[in-house]
Structure formats: structure tokens, C-alpha cells
């Protein structure tokens, strides 16, 4: 998850990170200044699998070797990138994948390398090489980092959500994974969701761990059709969204809020 919307203009920003184990054995980060973990303490890896990889058509598309473009809002620890690479390897997918992610403040290289995600997934060498290139990142612009593994190309944008620009290609999947609306409200505004919808395709689907009425209303105000699904690891619900209900098959749709005269907004 993206831990801050502040730009990285300071060479030595004062952010602290603590690596903490979660119940499923995978690590997460805790940011004391925000009082939040990057992932569910019940299981970082399990939560990401449930929220971002299991819903809708990502796994079937990998199996069918279809091209995939993903936009992630909140690179955080890089866990979702690692999990995607693991799925590609396990399924022997030949999909052409473009992975684009946004991060307001990147954890130190030593912290990223200290997490056990890459070790658990057998991607240590790929991760070490990739993290080594992150020190070359520029600010407030998209930068290509080439192939993480063969067929999986990575682009990163280092900057605030408010400075985010159109991604290099239109995503057909969005991982919406900033910190919570309470601690990172800029990641949940109608304006941001409107940009995400504008930059995506008619077939694009969005998935996020959040399920609050406020964040769902922000999505609907931006034109997204919103659905509710079972949450991960003790959370009752999570949220899926699309341009059209036909791309949320079998998903319970959330009704738009009603105005004072009882008509749906």
C-alpha cells in the first residue's frame, strides 16, 4: 500500500518502517507515523491473493495467455508484483503483461530486501535485481524498469496521487491499494476514481480491500458500477468495480445513494 501522498522531494524523508510477521508467515510493514500495517496482520500474502488475484478474470486470463495490463495504486512492499510473477511462473503463462504502479514514498532498499515475500515465492534473485534499480527512480513521472521476469514489464510512478499522470497504456485491471481512507484520503477521492475510469478501457475492472460507504460512493460518483464481495481474513466485505455491470458477473451490486427525494443519485 502507498503509505503517503507526500512527494519525494526531500532526499532524507523522516519515515520509519518496522518489518512485522503476519499469521500466515509472510511479513508486512508497520508505519508508526500512520499507525497502520501495509497488510492484514492475519496474513499479508493471503490477503493480497484474496483481494487482488482471486476475483474475476485475472487467473483465467493468465491461463488463456491473454495480454494483461495492470495499474496498481500503492506499490508499497511490491508484494502484488511478486505474487503476479509467481502466478505467471506457476501457470507457465505466456501472457504479455504490463504492470504499472504508483508510490508516494518508497521504503528504503534495505527494508524492501528484508521482507520475506521474495524468499517465500522463490523470486529472490529477480527481486534483488529489481530493488537495486529503484534508486535510479525520478519523481513525478513514469519510468520503465524493463522485465521483472520474462514477459512481465514494470513501470513505476513516484509521486503523490494528486500529481499522478496518465499511465503509459490503458489498464484492464486496477489494484486499488492505498492506505485507508482515514489516513490517506487523497487515495479515495471521486477525482482520482474519475481519472482511473478515464484512463482505463470499457472492460477494466477495479478491486480493493475497502468497503466503506464513503469510498464506494466516491467510486459511483466517478461513474463506476460498484459491487460487493466477501472480504479477506475476517473482513466482512471488499469492493469490486467496473465500467459496466456485465463485467461483474455473479457479484452483488451496490445501489447508488438516494437523494432527499428518494431518487437514486
PDB file of N, CA and C in Angstrom, residues 161-256:
ATOM      1  N   UNK A 161      -0.682  11.101  -5.328  1.00  0.00           N
ATOM      2  CA  UNK A 161      -1.859  10.786  -6.133  1.00  0.00           C
ATOM      3  C   UNK A 161      -2.349  12.017  -6.889  1.00  0.00           C
ATOM      4  N   UNK A 162      -2.204  13.176  -6.278  1.00  0.00           N
ATOM      5  CA  UNK A 162      -2.680  14.397  -6.928  1.00  0.00           C
ATOM      6  C   UNK A 162      -1.817  14.790  -8.113  1.00  0.00           C
ATOM      7  N   UNK A 163      -0.581  14.296  -8.170  1.00  0.00           N
ATOM      8  CA  UNK A 163       0.293  14.604  -9.307  1.00  0.00           C
ATOM      9  C   UNK A 163       0.332  13.477 -10.335  1.00  0.00           C
ATOM     10  N   UNK A 164      -0.432  12.417 -10.089  1.00  0.00           N
ATOM     11  CA  UNK A 164      -0.420  11.254 -10.967  1.00  0.00           C
ATOM     12  C   UNK A 164      -0.860  11.627 -12.377  1.00  0.00           C
ATOM     13  N   UNK A 165      -0.130  11.147 -13.365  1.00  0.00           N
ATOM     14  CA  UNK A 165      -0.459  11.383 -14.764  1.00  0.00           C
ATOM     15  C   UNK A 165      -0.903  10.083 -15.426  1.00  0.00           C
ATOM     16  N   UNK A 166      -1.435  10.222 -16.603  1.00  0.00           N
ATOM     17  CA  UNK A 166      -1.955   9.081 -17.346  1.00  0.00           C
ATOM     18  C   UNK A 166      -0.894   7.998 -17.496  1.00  0.00           C
ATOM     19  N   UNK A 167      -1.237   6.733 -17.207  1.00  0.00           N
ATOM     20  CA  UNK A 167      -0.242   5.666 -17.329  1.00  0.00           C
ATOM     21  C   UNK A 167       0.144   5.425 -18.780  1.00  0.00           C
ATOM     22  N   UNK A 168       1.274   4.755 -19.005  1.00  0.00           N
ATOM     23  CA  UNK A 168       1.765   4.545 -20.368  1.00  0.00           C
ATOM     24  C   UNK A 168       0.783   3.848 -21.289  1.00  0.00           C
ATOM     25  N   UNK A 169       0.011   2.896 -20.752  1.00  0.00           N
ATOM     26  CA  UNK A 169      -1.025   2.222 -21.535  1.00  0.00           C
ATOM     27  C   UNK A 169      -2.273   2.101 -20.669  1.00  0.00           C
ATOM     28  N   UNK A 170      -3.423   1.915 -21.301  1.00  0.00           N
ATOM     29  CA  UNK A 170      -4.678   1.799 -20.561  1.00  0.00           C
ATOM     30  C   UNK A 170      -4.733   0.462 -19.822  1.00  0.00           C
ATOM     31  N   UNK A 171      -5.000   0.491 -18.531  1.00  0.00           N
ATOM     32  CA  UNK A 171      -5.080  -0.771 -17.789  1.00  0.00           C
ATOM     33  C   UNK A 171      -6.410  -1.482 -18.026  1.00  0.00           C
ATOM     34  N   UNK A 172      -6.372  -2.821 -18.009  1.00  0.00           N
ATOM     35  CA  UNK A 172      -7.640  -3.550 -17.985  1.00  0.00           C
ATOM     36  C   UNK A 172      -7.937  -4.140 -16.612  1.00  0.00           C
ATOM     37  N   UNK A 173      -6.999  -3.966 -15.679  1.00  0.00           N
ATOM     38  CA  UNK A 173      -7.206  -4.346 -14.278  1.00  0.00           C
ATOM     39  C   UNK A 173      -6.582  -3.256 -13.409  1.00  0.00           C
ATOM     40  N   UNK A 174      -7.291  -2.868 -12.348  1.00  0.00           N
ATOM     41  CA  UNK A 174      -6.766  -1.891 -11.394  1.00  0.00           C
ATOM     42  C   UNK A 174      -6.735  -2.522 -10.011  1.00  0.00           C
ATOM     43  N   UNK A 175      -5.548  -2.534  -9.390  1.00  0.00           N
ATOM     44  CA  UNK A 175      -5.392  -2.899  -7.989  1.00  0.00           C
ATOM     45  C   UNK A 175      -5.405  -1.595  -7.194  1.00  0.00           C
ATOM     46  N   UNK A 176      -6.485  -1.340  -6.463  1.00  0.00           N
ATOM     47  CA  UNK A 176      -6.548  -0.095  -5.694  1.00  0.00           C
ATOM     48  C   UNK A 176      -6.143  -0.405  -4.262  1.00  0.00           C
ATOM     49  N   UNK A 177      -4.908  -0.018  -3.903  1.00  0.00           N
ATOM     50  CA  UNK A 177      -4.329  -0.498  -2.649  1.00  0.00           C
ATOM     51  C   UNK A 177      -3.578   0.571  -1.855  1.00  0.00           C
ATOM     52  N   UNK A 178      -4.141   1.791  -1.727  1.00  0.00           N
ATOM     53  CA  UNK A 178      -3.500   2.770  -0.830  1.00  0.00           C
ATOM     54  C   UNK A 178      -3.826   2.439   0.628  1.00  0.00           C
ATOM     55  N   UNK A 179      -3.224   3.214   1.529  1.00  0.00           N
ATOM     56  CA  UNK A 179      -3.649   3.123   2.914  1.00  0.00           C
ATOM     57  C   UNK A 179      -5.126   3.531   3.008  1.00  0.00           C
ATOM     58  N   UNK A 180      -5.704   3.314   4.170  1.00  0.00           N
ATOM     59  CA  UNK A 180      -7.138   3.508   4.370  1.00  0.00           C
ATOM     60  C   UNK A 180      -7.565   4.947   4.096  1.00  0.00           C
ATOM     61  N   UNK A 181      -8.849   5.140   3.793  1.00  0.00           N
ATOM     62  CA  UNK A 181      -9.360   6.500   3.563  1.00  0.00           C
ATOM     63  C   UNK A 181      -9.131   7.437   4.743  1.00  0.00           C
ATOM     64  N   UNK A 182      -9.094   6.895   5.949  1.00  0.00           N
ATOM     65  CA  UNK A 182      -8.900   7.739   7.131  1.00  0.00           C
ATOM     66  C   UNK A 182      -7.486   8.327   7.180  1.00  0.00           C
ATOM     67  N   UNK A 183      -6.479   7.546   6.817  1.00  0.00           N
ATOM     68  CA  UNK A 183      -5.102   8.023   6.911  1.00  0.00           C
ATOM     69  C   UNK A 183      -4.552   8.530   5.589  1.00  0.00           C
ATOM     70  N   UNK A 184      -5.193   8.188   4.486  1.00  0.00           N
ATOM     71  CA  UNK A 184      -4.702   8.583   3.170  1.00  0.00           C
ATOM     72  C   UNK A 184      -5.885   8.982   2.282  1.00  0.00           C
ATOM     73  N   UNK A 185      -6.620  10.040   2.650  1.00  0.00           N
ATOM     74  CA  UNK A 185      -7.861  10.376   1.945  1.00  0.00           C
ATOM     75  C   UNK A 185      -7.664  10.699   0.472  1.00  0.00           C
ATOM     76  N   UNK A 186      -6.470  11.186   0.083  1.00  0.00           N
ATOM     77  CA  UNK A 186      -6.247  11.527  -1.325  1.00  0.00           C
ATOM     78  C   UNK A 186      -6.313  10.309  -2.235  1.00  0.00           C
ATOM     79  N   UNK A 187      -6.195   9.128  -1.647  1.00  0.00           N
ATOM     80  CA  UNK A 187      -6.274   7.905  -2.444  1.00  0.00           C
ATOM     81  C   UNK A 187      -7.683   7.418  -2.695  1.00  0.00           C
ATOM     82  N   UNK A 188      -8.688   8.160  -2.212  1.00  0.00           N
ATOM     83  CA  UNK A 188     -10.065   7.669  -2.289  1.00  0.00           C
ATOM     84  C   UNK A 188     -11.044   8.752  -2.740  1.00  0.00           C
ATOM     85  N   UNK A 189     -10.580   9.720  -3.477  1.00  0.00           N
ATOM     86  CA  UNK A 189     -11.448  10.829  -3.874  1.00  0.00           C
ATOM     87  C   UNK A 189     -12.200  10.521  -5.167  1.00  0.00           C
ATOM     88  N   UNK A 190     -13.365  11.138  -5.370  1.00  0.00           N
ATOM     89  CA  UNK A 190     -14.055  10.991  -6.654  1.00  0.00           C
ATOM     90  C   UNK A 190     -13.185  11.418  -7.833  1.00  0.00           C
ATOM     91  N   UNK A 191     -12.354  12.443  -7.639  1.00  0.00           N
ATOM     92  CA  UNK A 191     -11.481  12.896  -8.731  1.00  0.00           C
ATOM     93  C   UNK A 191     -10.495  11.805  -9.149  1.00  0.00           C
ATOM     94  N   UNK A 192      -9.888  11.135  -8.171  1.00  0.00           N
ATOM     95  CA  UNK A 192      -8.944  10.070  -8.510  1.00  0.00           C
ATOM     96  C   UNK A 192      -9.662   8.921  -9.213  1.00  0.00           C
ATOM     97  N   UNK A 193     -10.820   8.526  -8.691  1.00  0.00           N
ATOM     98  CA  UNK A 193     -11.563   7.438  -9.328  1.00  0.00           C
ATOM     99  C   UNK A 193     -12.034   7.826 -10.730  1.00  0.00           C
ATOM    100  N   UNK A 194     -12.338   9.101 -10.922  1.00  0.00           N
ATOM    101  CA  UNK A 194     -12.718   9.568 -12.260  1.00  0.00           C
ATOM    102  C   UNK A 194     -11.544   9.460 -13.232  1.00  0.00           C
ATOM    103  N   UNK A 195     -10.350   9.826 -12.763  1.00  0.00           N
ATOM    104  CA  UNK A 195      -9.163   9.685 -13.611  1.00  0.00           C
ATOM    105  C   UNK A 195      -8.916   8.217 -13.963  1.00  0.00           C
ATOM    106  N   UNK A 196      -9.038   7.350 -12.969  1.00  0.00           N
ATOM    107  CA  UNK A 196      -8.808   5.927 -13.220  1.00  0.00           C
ATOM    108  C   UNK A 196      -9.789   5.381 -14.252  1.00  0.00           C
ATOM    109  N   UNK A 197     -11.021   5.838 -14.166  1.00  0.00           N
ATOM    110  CA  UNK A 197     -12.022   5.391 -15.144  1.00  0.00           C
ATOM    111  C   UNK A 197     -11.706   5.954 -16.530  1.00  0.00           C
ATOM    112  N   UNK A 198     -11.319   7.217 -16.583  1.00  0.00           N
ATOM    113  CA  UNK A 198     -10.993   7.863 -17.853  1.00  0.00           C
ATOM    114  C   UNK A 198      -9.799   7.189 -18.526  1.00  0.00           C
ATOM    115  N   UNK A 199      -8.814   6.769 -17.734  1.00  0.00           N
ATOM    116  CA  UNK A 199      -7.586   6.199 -18.277  1.00  0.00           C
ATOM    117  C   UNK A 199      -7.713   4.718 -18.620  1.00  0.00           C
ATOM    118  N   UNK A 200      -8.819   4.088 -18.258  1.00  0.00           N
ATOM    119  CA  UNK A 200      -8.955   2.652 -18.451  1.00  0.00           C
ATOM    120  C   UNK A 200      -9.823   2.349 -19.669  1.00  0.00           C
ATOM    121  N   UNK A 201     -10.070   1.068 -19.902  1.00  0.00           N
ATOM    122  CA  UNK A 201     -10.894   0.635 -21.030  1.00  0.00           C
ATOM    123  C   UNK A 201     -12.302   0.302 -20.550  1.00  0.00           C
ATOM    124  N   UNK A 202     -13.205   0.087 -21.470  1.00  0.00           N
ATOM    125  CA  UNK A 202     -14.575  -0.268 -21.115  1.00  0.00           C
ATOM    126  C   UNK A 202     -14.647  -1.625 -20.407  1.00  0.00           C
ATOM    127  N   UNK A 203     -13.619  -2.455 -20.574  1.00  0.00           N
ATOM    128  CA  UNK A 203     -13.599  -3.786 -19.957  1.00  0.00           C
ATOM    129  C   UNK A 203     -12.854  -3.805 -18.623  1.00  0.00           C
ATOM    130  N   UNK A 204     -12.332  -2.664 -18.204  1.00  0.00           N
ATOM    131  CA  UNK A 204     -11.499  -2.622 -16.996  1.00  0.00           C
ATOM    132  C   UNK A 204     -12.303  -2.928 -15.739  1.00  0.00           C
ATOM    133  N   UNK A 205     -11.689  -3.699 -14.841  1.00  0.00           N
ATOM    134  CA  UNK A 205     -12.263  -3.945 -13.514  1.00  0.00           C
ATOM    135  C   UNK A 205     -11.294  -3.455 -12.450  1.00  0.00           C
ATOM    136  N   UNK A 206     -11.865  -2.983 -11.347  1.00  0.00           N
ATOM    137  CA  UNK A 206     -11.095  -2.465 -10.214  1.00  0.00           C
ATOM    138  C   UNK A 206     -11.411  -3.317  -9.002  1.00  0.00           C
ATOM    139  N   UNK A 207     -10.396  -3.571  -8.186  1.00  0.00           N
ATOM    140  CA  UNK A 207     -10.615  -4.333  -6.957  1.00  0.00           C
ATOM    141  C   UNK A 207      -9.864  -3.658  -5.809  1.00  0.00           C
ATOM    142  N   UNK A 208     -10.483  -3.660  -4.627  1.00  0.00           N
ATOM    143  CA  UNK A 208      -9.861  -3.049  -3.457  1.00  0.00           C
ATOM    144  C   UNK A 208     -10.356  -3.725  -2.197  1.00  0.00           C
ATOM    145  N   UNK A 209      -9.532  -3.662  -1.154  1.00  0.00           N
ATOM    146  CA  UNK A 209      -9.883  -4.254   0.136  1.00  0.00           C
ATOM    147  C   UNK A 209     -10.954  -3.448   0.866  1.00  0.00           C
ATOM    148  N   UNK A 210     -11.116  -2.165   0.529  1.00  0.00           N
ATOM    149  CA  UNK A 210     -12.007  -1.262   1.271  1.00  0.00           C
ATOM    150  C   UNK A 210     -13.470  -1.548   0.942  1.00  0.00           C
ATOM    151  N   UNK A 211     -14.333  -1.259   1.900  1.00  0.00           N
ATOM    152  CA  UNK A 211     -15.761  -1.497   1.684  1.00  0.00           C
ATOM    153  C   UNK A 211     -16.634  -0.443   2.350  1.00  0.00           C
ATOM    154  N   UNK A 212     -16.061   0.683   2.724  1.00  0.00           N
ATOM    155  CA  UNK A 212     -16.853   1.707   3.407  1.00  0.00           C
ATOM    156  C   UNK A 212     -17.831   2.361   2.439  1.00  0.00           C
ATOM    157  N   UNK A 213     -18.915   2.843   2.988  1.00  0.00           N
ATOM    158  CA  UNK A 213     -19.912   3.537   2.176  1.00  0.00           C
ATOM    159  C   UNK A 213     -19.300   4.745   1.484  1.00  0.00           C
ATOM    160  N   UNK A 214     -18.452   5.463   2.197  1.00  0.00           N
ATOM    161  CA  UNK A 214     -17.862   6.680   1.640  1.00  0.00           C
ATOM    162  C   UNK A 214     -16.999   6.381   0.419  1.00  0.00           C
ATOM    163  N   UNK A 215     -16.163   5.366   0.485  1.00  0.00           N
ATOM    164  CA  UNK A 215     -15.296   5.076  -0.662  1.00  0.00           C
ATOM    165  C   UNK A 215     -16.117   4.530  -1.832  1.00  0.00           C
ATOM    166  N   UNK A 216     -17.145   3.762  -1.550  1.00  0.00           N
ATOM    167  CA  UNK A 216     -17.997   3.259  -2.632  1.00  0.00           C
ATOM    168  C   UNK A 216     -18.788   4.393  -3.287  1.00  0.00           C
ATOM    169  N   UNK A 217     -19.230   5.321  -2.496  1.00  0.00           N
ATOM    170  CA  UNK A 217     -19.937   6.473  -3.065  1.00  0.00           C
ATOM    171  C   UNK A 217     -19.003   7.305  -3.941  1.00  0.00           C
ATOM    172  N   UNK A 218     -17.739   7.425  -3.541  1.00  0.00           N
ATOM    173  CA  UNK A 218     -16.770   8.151  -4.366  1.00  0.00           C
ATOM    174  C   UNK A 218     -16.590   7.464  -5.714  1.00  0.00           C
ATOM    175  N   UNK A 219     -16.551   6.131  -5.709  1.00  0.00           N
ATOM    176  CA  UNK A 219     -16.441   5.382  -6.963  1.00  0.00           C
ATOM    177  C   UNK A 219     -17.666   5.603  -7.844  1.00  0.00           C
ATOM    178  N   UNK A 220     -18.846   5.510  -7.232  1.00  0.00           N
ATOM    179  CA  UNK A 220     -20.073   5.668  -8.007  1.00  0.00           C
ATOM    180  C   UNK A 220     -20.208   7.082  -8.549  1.00  0.00           C
ATOM    181  N   UNK A 221     -19.792   8.067  -7.778  1.00  0.00           N
ATOM    182  CA  UNK A 221     -19.828   9.467  -8.246  1.00  0.00           C
ATOM    183  C   UNK A 221     -18.943   9.640  -9.479  1.00  0.00           C
ATOM    184  N   UNK A 222     -17.868   8.841  -9.548  1.00  0.00           N
ATOM    185  CA  UNK A 222     -16.954   8.915 -10.686  1.00  0.00           C
ATOM    186  C   UNK A 222     -17.422   8.075 -11.869  1.00  0.00           C
ATOM    187  N   UNK A 223     -18.547   7.384 -11.712  1.00  0.00           N
ATOM    188  CA  UNK A 223     -19.115   6.634 -12.827  1.00  0.00           C
ATOM    189  C   UNK A 223     -18.895   5.141 -12.796  1.00  0.00           C
ATOM    190  N   UNK A 224     -18.239   4.619 -11.751  1.00  0.00           N
ATOM    191  CA  UNK A 224     -18.019   3.186 -11.647  1.00  0.00           C
ATOM    192  C   UNK A 224     -19.300   2.474 -11.201  1.00  0.00           C
ATOM    193  N   UNK A 225     -19.529   1.286 -11.743  1.00  0.00           N
ATOM    194  CA  UNK A 225     -20.544   0.381 -11.217  1.00  0.00           C
ATOM    195  C   UNK A 225     -19.862  -0.435 -10.123  1.00  0.00           C
ATOM    196  N   UNK A 226     -20.445  -0.455  -8.934  1.00  0.00           N
ATOM    197  CA  UNK A 226     -19.763  -0.985  -7.753  1.00  0.00           C
ATOM    198  C   UNK A 226     -20.457  -2.249  -7.259  1.00  0.00           C
ATOM    199  N   UNK A 227     -19.641  -3.237  -6.896  1.00  0.00           N
ATOM    200  CA  UNK A 227     -20.165  -4.478  -6.346  1.00  0.00           C
ATOM    201  C   UNK A 227     -19.478  -4.843  -5.047  1.00  0.00           C
ATOM    202  N   UNK A 228     -20.110  -5.719  -4.294  1.00  0.00           N
ATOM    203  CA  UNK A 228     -19.599  -6.156  -3.001  1.00  0.00           C
ATOM    204  C   UNK A 228     -19.250  -7.639  -3.063  1.00  0.00           C
ATOM    205  N   UNK A 229     -18.100  -7.999  -2.496  1.00  0.00           N
ATOM    206  CA  UNK A 229     -17.674  -9.394  -2.416  1.00  0.00           C
ATOM    207  C   UNK A 229     -17.182  -9.681  -1.005  1.00  0.00           C
ATOM    208  N   UNK A 230     -17.019 -10.948  -0.692  1.00  0.00           N
ATOM    209  CA  UNK A 230     -16.574 -11.338   0.642  1.00  0.00           C
ATOM    210  C   UNK A 230     -15.167 -10.832   0.886  1.00  0.00           C
ATOM    211  N   UNK A 231     -14.950 -10.249   2.051  1.00  0.00           N
ATOM    212  CA  UNK A 231     -13.646  -9.719   2.399  1.00  0.00           C
ATOM    213  C   UNK A 231     -12.657 -10.800   2.798  1.00  0.00           C
ATOM    214  N   UNK A 232     -11.419 -10.387   3.011  1.00  0.00           N
ATOM    215  CA  UNK A 232     -10.343 -11.323   3.337  1.00  0.00           C
ATOM    216  C   UNK A 232     -10.093 -11.398   4.832  1.00  0.00           C
ATOM    217  N   UNK A 233      -9.860 -12.605   5.319  1.00  0.00           N
ATOM    218  CA  UNK A 233      -9.314 -12.838   6.656  1.00  0.00           C
ATOM    219  C   UNK A 233     -10.060 -12.101   7.760  1.00  0.00           C
ATOM    220  N   UNK A 234     -11.339 -12.326   7.825  1.00  0.00           N
ATOM    221  CA  UNK A 234     -12.136 -11.738   8.896  1.00  0.00           C
ATOM    222  C   UNK A 234     -12.846 -10.464   8.533  1.00  0.00           C
ATOM    223  N   UNK A 235     -12.486  -9.851   7.404  1.00  0.00           N
ATOM    224  CA  UNK A 235     -13.212  -8.667   6.959  1.00  0.00           C
ATOM    225  C   UNK A 235     -14.487  -9.118   6.240  1.00  0.00           C
ATOM    226  N   UNK A 236     -15.588  -8.451   6.563  1.00  0.00           N
ATOM    227  CA  UNK A 236     -16.872  -8.906   6.037  1.00  0.00           C
ATOM    228  C   UNK A 236     -16.978  -8.701   4.530  1.00  0.00           C
ATOM    229  N   UNK A 237     -16.496  -7.558   4.016  1.00  0.00           N
ATOM    230  CA  UNK A 237     -16.670  -7.249   2.601  1.00  0.00           C
ATOM    231  C   UNK A 237     -15.416  -6.618   2.015  1.00  0.00           C
ATOM    232  N   UNK A 238     -15.327  -6.675   0.686  1.00  0.00           N
ATOM    233  CA  UNK A 238     -14.378  -5.904  -0.105  1.00  0.00           C
ATOM    234  C   UNK A 238     -15.162  -5.352  -1.285  1.00  0.00           C
ATOM    235  N   UNK A 239     -14.513  -4.614  -2.163  1.00  0.00           N
ATOM    236  CA  UNK A 239     -15.236  -3.934  -3.240  1.00  0.00           C
ATOM    237  C   UNK A 239     -14.627  -4.263  -4.600  1.00  0.00           C
ATOM    238  N   UNK A 240     -15.512  -4.515  -5.559  1.00  0.00           N
ATOM    239  CA  UNK A 240     -15.138  -4.669  -6.959  1.00  0.00           C
ATOM    240  C   UNK A 240     -15.897  -3.615  -7.751  1.00  0.00           C
ATOM    241  N   UNK A 241     -15.326  -3.157  -8.848  1.00  0.00           N
ATOM    242  CA  UNK A 241     -15.982  -2.123  -9.651  1.00  0.00           C
ATOM    243  C   UNK A 241     -15.627  -2.307 -11.120  1.00  0.00           C
ATOM    244  N   UNK A 242     -16.493  -1.779 -11.979  1.00  0.00           N
ATOM    245  CA  UNK A 242     -16.287  -1.880 -13.421  1.00  0.00           C
ATOM    246  C   UNK A 242     -17.024  -0.749 -14.110  1.00  0.00           C
ATOM    247  N   UNK A 243     -16.765  -0.579 -15.408  1.00  0.00           N
ATOM    248  CA  UNK A 243     -17.496   0.414 -16.195  1.00  0.00           C
ATOM    249  C   UNK A 243     -18.940  -0.019 -16.386  1.00  0.00           C
ATOM    250  N   UNK A 244     -19.157  -1.318 -16.458  1.00  0.00           N
ATOM    251  CA  UNK A 244     -20.485  -1.863 -16.741  1.00  0.00           C
ATOM    252  C   UNK A 244     -20.710  -3.104 -15.892  1.00  0.00           C
ATOM    253  N   UNK A 245     -21.966  -3.339 -15.516  1.00  0.00           N
ATOM    254  CA  UNK A 245     -22.304  -4.492 -14.675  1.00  0.00           C
ATOM    255  C   UNK A 245     -21.985  -5.820 -15.353  1.00  0.00           C
ATOM    256  N   UNK A 246     -21.921  -5.847 -16.674  1.00  0.00           N
ATOM    257  CA  UNK A 246     -21.652  -7.111 -17.367  1.00  0.00           C
ATOM    258  C   UNK A 246     -20.259  -7.646 -17.053  1.00  0.00           C
ATOM    259  N   UNK A 247     -19.366  -6.790 -16.549  1.00  0.00           N
ATOM    260  CA  UNK A 247     -18.019  -7.226 -16.211  1.00  0.00           C
ATOM    261  C   UNK A 247     -17.879  -7.571 -14.727  1.00  0.00           C
ATOM    262  N   UNK A 248     -19.020  -7.628 -14.029  1.00  0.00           N
ATOM    263  CA  UNK A 248     -19.060  -8.075 -12.635  1.00  0.00           C
ATOM    264  C   UNK A 248     -20.027  -9.252 -12.511  1.00  0.00           C
ATOM    265  N   UNK A 249     -19.825 -10.315 -13.269  1.00  0.00           N
ATOM    266  CA  UNK A 249     -20.779 -11.431 -13.247  1.00  0.00           C
ATOM    267  C   UNK A 249     -20.813 -12.124 -11.889  1.00  0.00           C
ATOM    268  N   UNK A 250     -22.028 -12.348 -11.390  1.00  0.00           N
ATOM    269  CA  UNK A 250     -22.197 -13.036 -10.124  1.00  0.00           C
ATOM    270  C   UNK A 250     -21.888 -12.195  -8.901  1.00  0.00           C
ATOM    271  N   UNK A 251     -21.615 -10.919  -9.106  1.00  0.00           N
ATOM    272  CA  UNK A 251     -21.267 -10.028  -7.992  1.00  0.00           C
ATOM    273  C   UNK A 251     -22.504  -9.236  -7.562  1.00  0.00           C
ATOM    274  N   UNK A 252     -22.727  -9.164  -6.256  1.00  0.00           N
ATOM    275  CA  UNK A 252     -23.860  -8.371  -5.745  1.00  0.00           C
ATOM    276  C   UNK A 252     -23.545  -6.893  -5.923  1.00  0.00           C
ATOM    277  N   UNK A 253     -24.398  -6.199  -6.675  1.00  0.00           N
ATOM    278  CA  UNK A 253     -24.162  -4.784  -6.950  1.00  0.00           C
ATOM    279  C   UNK A 253     -24.626  -3.916  -5.783  1.00  0.00           C
ATOM    280  N   UNK A 254     -23.937  -2.808  -5.600  1.00  0.00           N
ATOM    281  CA  UNK A 254     -24.268  -1.845  -4.554  1.00  0.00           C
ATOM    282  C   UNK A 254     -25.135  -0.753  -5.165  1.00  0.00           C
ATOM    283  N   UNK A 255     -26.258  -0.469  -4.534  1.00  0.00           N
ATOM    284  CA  UNK A 255     -27.172   0.548  -5.059  1.00  0.00           C
ATOM    285  C   UNK A 255     -26.608   1.946  -4.827  1.00  0.00           C
ATOM    286  N   UNK A 256     -26.790   2.841  -5.797  1.00  0.00           N
ATOM    287  CA  UNK A 256     -26.351   4.229  -5.605  1.00  0.00           C
ATOM    288  C   UNK A 256     -27.101   4.869  -4.442  1.00  0.00           C
TER     289      UNK A 256
END
